[in-house]
XYZ file of C-alpha atoms in Angstrom:
308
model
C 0.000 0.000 0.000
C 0.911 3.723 -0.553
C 1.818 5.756 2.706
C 3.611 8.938 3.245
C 6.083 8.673 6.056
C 9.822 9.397 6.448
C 13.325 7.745 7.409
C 15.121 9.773 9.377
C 14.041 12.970 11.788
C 13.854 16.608 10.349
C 12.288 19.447 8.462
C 8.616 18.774 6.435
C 10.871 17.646 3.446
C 12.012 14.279 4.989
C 8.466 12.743 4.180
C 8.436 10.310 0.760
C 6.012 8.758 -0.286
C 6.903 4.711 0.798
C 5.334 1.209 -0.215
C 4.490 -1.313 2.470
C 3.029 -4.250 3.142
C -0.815 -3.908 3.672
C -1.860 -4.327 7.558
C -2.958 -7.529 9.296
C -5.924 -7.636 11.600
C -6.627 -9.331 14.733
C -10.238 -10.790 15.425
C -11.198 -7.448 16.917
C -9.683 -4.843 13.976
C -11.191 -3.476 11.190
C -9.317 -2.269 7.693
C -10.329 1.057 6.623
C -9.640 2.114 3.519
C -8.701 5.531 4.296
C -10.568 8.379 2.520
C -9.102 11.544 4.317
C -6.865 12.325 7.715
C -6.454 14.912 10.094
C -2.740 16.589 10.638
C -1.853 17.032 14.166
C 0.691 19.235 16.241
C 1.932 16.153 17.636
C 2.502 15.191 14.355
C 5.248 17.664 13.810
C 6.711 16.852 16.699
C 7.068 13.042 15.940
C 8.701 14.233 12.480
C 11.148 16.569 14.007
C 12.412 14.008 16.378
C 11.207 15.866 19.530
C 9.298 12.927 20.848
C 12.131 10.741 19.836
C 13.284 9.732 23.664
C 9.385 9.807 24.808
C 8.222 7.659 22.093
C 11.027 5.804 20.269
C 10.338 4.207 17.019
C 11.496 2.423 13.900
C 11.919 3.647 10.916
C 10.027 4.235 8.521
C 7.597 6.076 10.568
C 3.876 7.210 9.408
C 2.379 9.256 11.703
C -0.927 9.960 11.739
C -4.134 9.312 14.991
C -7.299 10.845 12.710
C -8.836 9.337 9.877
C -11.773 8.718 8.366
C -12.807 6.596 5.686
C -14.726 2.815 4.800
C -14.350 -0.927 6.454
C -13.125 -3.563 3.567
C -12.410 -5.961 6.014
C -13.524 -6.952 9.620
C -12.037 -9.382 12.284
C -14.104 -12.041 13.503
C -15.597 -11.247 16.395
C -16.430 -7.716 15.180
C -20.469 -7.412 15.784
C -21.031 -3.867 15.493
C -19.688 -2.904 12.067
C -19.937 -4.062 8.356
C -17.899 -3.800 4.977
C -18.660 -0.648 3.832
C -19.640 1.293 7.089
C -17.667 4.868 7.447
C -15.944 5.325 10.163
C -13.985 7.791 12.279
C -10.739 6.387 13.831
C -8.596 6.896 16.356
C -5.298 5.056 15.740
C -2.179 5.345 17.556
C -0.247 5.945 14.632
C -0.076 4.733 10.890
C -2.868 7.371 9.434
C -0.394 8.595 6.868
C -1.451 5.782 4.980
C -3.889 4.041 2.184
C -5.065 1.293 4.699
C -5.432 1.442 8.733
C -5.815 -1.558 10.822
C -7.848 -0.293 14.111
C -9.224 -1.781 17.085
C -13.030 -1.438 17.481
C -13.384 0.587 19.862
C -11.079 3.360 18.355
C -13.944 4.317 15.755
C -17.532 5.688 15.196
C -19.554 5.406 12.795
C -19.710 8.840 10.973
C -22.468 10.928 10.682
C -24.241 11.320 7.116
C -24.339 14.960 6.979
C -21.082 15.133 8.714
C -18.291 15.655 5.914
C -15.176 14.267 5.496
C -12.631 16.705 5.989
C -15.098 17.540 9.385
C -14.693 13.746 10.510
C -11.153 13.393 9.851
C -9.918 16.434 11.584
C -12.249 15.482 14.876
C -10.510 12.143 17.121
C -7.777 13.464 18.338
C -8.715 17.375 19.232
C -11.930 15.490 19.977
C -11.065 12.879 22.480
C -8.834 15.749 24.358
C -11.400 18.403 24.555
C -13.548 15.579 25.912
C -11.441 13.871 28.697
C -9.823 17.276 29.690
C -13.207 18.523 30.693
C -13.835 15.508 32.502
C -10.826 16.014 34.233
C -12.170 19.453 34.924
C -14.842 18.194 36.904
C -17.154 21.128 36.431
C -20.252 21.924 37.723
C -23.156 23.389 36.417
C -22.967 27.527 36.767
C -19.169 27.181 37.782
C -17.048 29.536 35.027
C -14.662 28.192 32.777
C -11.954 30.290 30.944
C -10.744 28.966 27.899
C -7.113 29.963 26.852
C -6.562 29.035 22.891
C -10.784 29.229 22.749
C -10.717 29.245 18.834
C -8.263 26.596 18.382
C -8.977 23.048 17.223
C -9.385 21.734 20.882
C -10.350 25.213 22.239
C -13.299 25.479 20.164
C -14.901 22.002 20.717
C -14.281 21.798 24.688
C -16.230 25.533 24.389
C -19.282 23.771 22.759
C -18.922 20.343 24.591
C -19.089 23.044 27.949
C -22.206 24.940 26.995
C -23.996 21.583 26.516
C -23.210 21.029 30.077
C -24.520 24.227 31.603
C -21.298 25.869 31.978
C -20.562 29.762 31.921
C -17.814 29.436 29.731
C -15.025 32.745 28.958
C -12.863 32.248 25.857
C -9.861 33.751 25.525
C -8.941 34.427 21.412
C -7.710 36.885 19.289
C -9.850 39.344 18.365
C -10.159 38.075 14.369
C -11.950 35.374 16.156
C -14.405 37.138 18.419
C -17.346 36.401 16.239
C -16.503 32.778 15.942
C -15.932 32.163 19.506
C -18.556 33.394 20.643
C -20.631 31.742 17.887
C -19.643 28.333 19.476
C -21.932 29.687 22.471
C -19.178 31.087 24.644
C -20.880 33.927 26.894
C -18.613 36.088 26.996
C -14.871 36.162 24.764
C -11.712 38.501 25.670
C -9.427 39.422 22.853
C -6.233 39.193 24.171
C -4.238 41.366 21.467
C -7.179 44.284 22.744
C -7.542 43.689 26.907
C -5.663 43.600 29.742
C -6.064 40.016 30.872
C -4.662 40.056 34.458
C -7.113 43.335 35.385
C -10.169 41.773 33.355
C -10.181 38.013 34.755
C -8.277 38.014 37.750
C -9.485 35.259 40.059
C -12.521 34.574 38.063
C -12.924 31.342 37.023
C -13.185 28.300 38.653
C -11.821 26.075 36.342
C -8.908 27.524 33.949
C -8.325 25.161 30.464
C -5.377 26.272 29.183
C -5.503 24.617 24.714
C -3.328 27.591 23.937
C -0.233 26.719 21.193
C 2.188 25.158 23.390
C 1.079 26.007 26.578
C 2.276 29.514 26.060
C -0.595 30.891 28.439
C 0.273 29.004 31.460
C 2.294 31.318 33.675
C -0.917 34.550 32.568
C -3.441 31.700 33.166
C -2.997 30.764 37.118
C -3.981 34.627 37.699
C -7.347 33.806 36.858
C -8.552 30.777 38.829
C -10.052 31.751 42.119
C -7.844 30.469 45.249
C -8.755 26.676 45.851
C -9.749 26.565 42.046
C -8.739 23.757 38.930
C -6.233 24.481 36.107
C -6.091 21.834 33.548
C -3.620 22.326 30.554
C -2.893 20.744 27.535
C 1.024 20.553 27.424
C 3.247 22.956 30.333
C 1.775 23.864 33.813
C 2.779 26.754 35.661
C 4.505 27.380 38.154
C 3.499 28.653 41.689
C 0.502 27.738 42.017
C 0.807 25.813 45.631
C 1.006 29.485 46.793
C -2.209 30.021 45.201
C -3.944 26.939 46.908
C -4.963 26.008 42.662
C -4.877 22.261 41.730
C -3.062 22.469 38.413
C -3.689 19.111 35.951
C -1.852 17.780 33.073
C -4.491 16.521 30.423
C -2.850 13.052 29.635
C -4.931 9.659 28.744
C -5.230 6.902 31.259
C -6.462 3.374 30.589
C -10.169 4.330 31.789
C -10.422 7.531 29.384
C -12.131 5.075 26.272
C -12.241 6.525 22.470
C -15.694 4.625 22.149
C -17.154 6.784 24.785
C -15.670 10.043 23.912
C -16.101 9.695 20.163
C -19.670 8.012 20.445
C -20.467 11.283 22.776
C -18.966 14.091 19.949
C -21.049 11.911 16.876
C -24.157 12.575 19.038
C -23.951 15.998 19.835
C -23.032 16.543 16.102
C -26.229 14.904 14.681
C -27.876 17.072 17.662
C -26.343 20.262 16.033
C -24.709 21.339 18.943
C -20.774 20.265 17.872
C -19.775 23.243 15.061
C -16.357 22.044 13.287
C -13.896 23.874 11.933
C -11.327 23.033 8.705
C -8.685 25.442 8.556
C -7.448 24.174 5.068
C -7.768 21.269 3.263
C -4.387 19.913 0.760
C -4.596 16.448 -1.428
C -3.379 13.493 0.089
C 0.231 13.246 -1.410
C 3.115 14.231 -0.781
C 2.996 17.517 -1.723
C 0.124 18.075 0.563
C 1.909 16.457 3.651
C 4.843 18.612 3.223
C 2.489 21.539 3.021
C 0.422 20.734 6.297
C 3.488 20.343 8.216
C 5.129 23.666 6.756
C 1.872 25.640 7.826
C 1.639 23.508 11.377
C 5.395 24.967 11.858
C 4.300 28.257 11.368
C 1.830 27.849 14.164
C -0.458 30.242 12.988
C -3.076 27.703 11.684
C -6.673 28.061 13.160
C -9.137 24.882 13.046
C -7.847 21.472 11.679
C -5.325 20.967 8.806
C -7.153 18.245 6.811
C -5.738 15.549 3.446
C -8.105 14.318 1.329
């Protein structure tokens, strides 16, 4: 099969475009015949060797945890799925390719009026937005502020929030006022336009820092009330035992389950409560890879980067 991976660590242009052996399934995998995937920050990371000592792997490597796209094959004890079904999946790698071998309960079926570059670019910014809100622990009326409210994960854990009876506070850049707040936030703060520490000091309760790299962490902890929750997507900062704030890395454990994160986000789409956003969508070659990963570099991409 056709996949687009690379051989040693580096810049965008290591990917090539490589041909390997199609993937086996166990009795509980399906084979999807992948139609379009989601490009992830991780991603880059993997491919620049970052993650290297964290994660070490053989070459080649093909990234790649969101796809969407048909069953051709199913394992034999799969129940709940047919040849032919679309499905979004949640692999731990290997999405960067033609065909995926996944586990059952790493997909959902799509949604018919969701489309395809909507579905791919959902699993992984998805299943995050999900669990670090459970982590979170909110209740009903308590405020959340949202740092990085228009980003991929940002934007979903605003809507997922709302549903819950949340008052939710993004925090964006003021191109993305309208948007934000579109997602249902009540109130947004453009942080190229305020003064952040004077307008949300000790406010919320519960601080989710999705920002770009965790860039907001140090500015976030002045705005969770003393005895509050900060949950963050990558750094934590510092201090905050002075501050009597319980600060939270978002990272999976064995009891946070794809099926029931991903089976959650498909319902409140066909609800029409889960908006989606597609920041750009390139063809699913090599060209396109090396062009996702350029702009992902840049890290000035808002919504999901999406091949097709």
């Amino acid at each position: 099969m056709r996949a687009l991976g690379f051989n040693t660590y580096g810049p965008p242009e290591v990917f090539e475009e490589l041909e390997l052996p199609k993937p086996t399934l166990s009795e509980k995998d399906v084979l999807i015949k992948v139609q379009a995937i989601g490009i992830n920050p991780y991603d880059a990371l993997l491919r620049a060797g970052t993650m290297q000592k964290i994660r070490p792997l053989e070459f080649p490597i093909v990234p790649g945890s969101d796809v969407v796209g048909e069953i051709v094959e199913v394992g034999s004890k799969i129940k709940h799925y047919a040849i032919g079904d679309i499905v979004i999946g949640h692999p731990s790698i290997g999405g960067y390719g033609e065909y995926v071998a996944i586990s059952s309960a790493k997909i959902v079926k799509k949604p018919a009026e969701m489309s395809l570059e909507e579905a791919a670019g959902l699993a992984s910014v998805g299943t995050t937005a999900y669990f670090a809100l459970q982590l979170a622990k909110l209740k009903k009326n308590e405020i959340l502020i949202i740092q990085g409210a228009s980003g991929a994960v940002g934007s979903i854990a605003v809507q997922i929030a709302k549903e819950a009876g949340i008052h939710v506070i993004g925090i964006a850049n003021s191109r993305n006022r309208d948007y934000v707040s579109a997602l249902g936030a009540d109130e947004v703060v453009a942080y190229d336009e305020e003064n952040l520490a004077e307008a949300l000091a000790d406010k919320a309760d519960v601080v989710l820092d999705a920002s770009f790299g965790g860039k907001g962490a140090e500015e976030g902890l002045r705005y969770v009330k003393k005895g509050g929750r900060y949950i963050s997507l990558t750094s934590l900062p510092e201090n905050a035992e002075e501050k009597k704030v319980k600060t939270m890395r978002m990272t999976r454990t064995k009891d946070m389950k794809d099926k029931e994160a991903l089976g959650y986000l498909a319902d409140l789409y066909r609800s029409h409560k889960l908006r989606l956003k597609t920041a750009e969508t390139l063809t699913f070659d090599l060209r396109g890879i090396i062009g996702a990963h350029q702009l992902i570099d840049k890290k000035k991409v808002a919504g999901k980067l999406v091949l097709k």
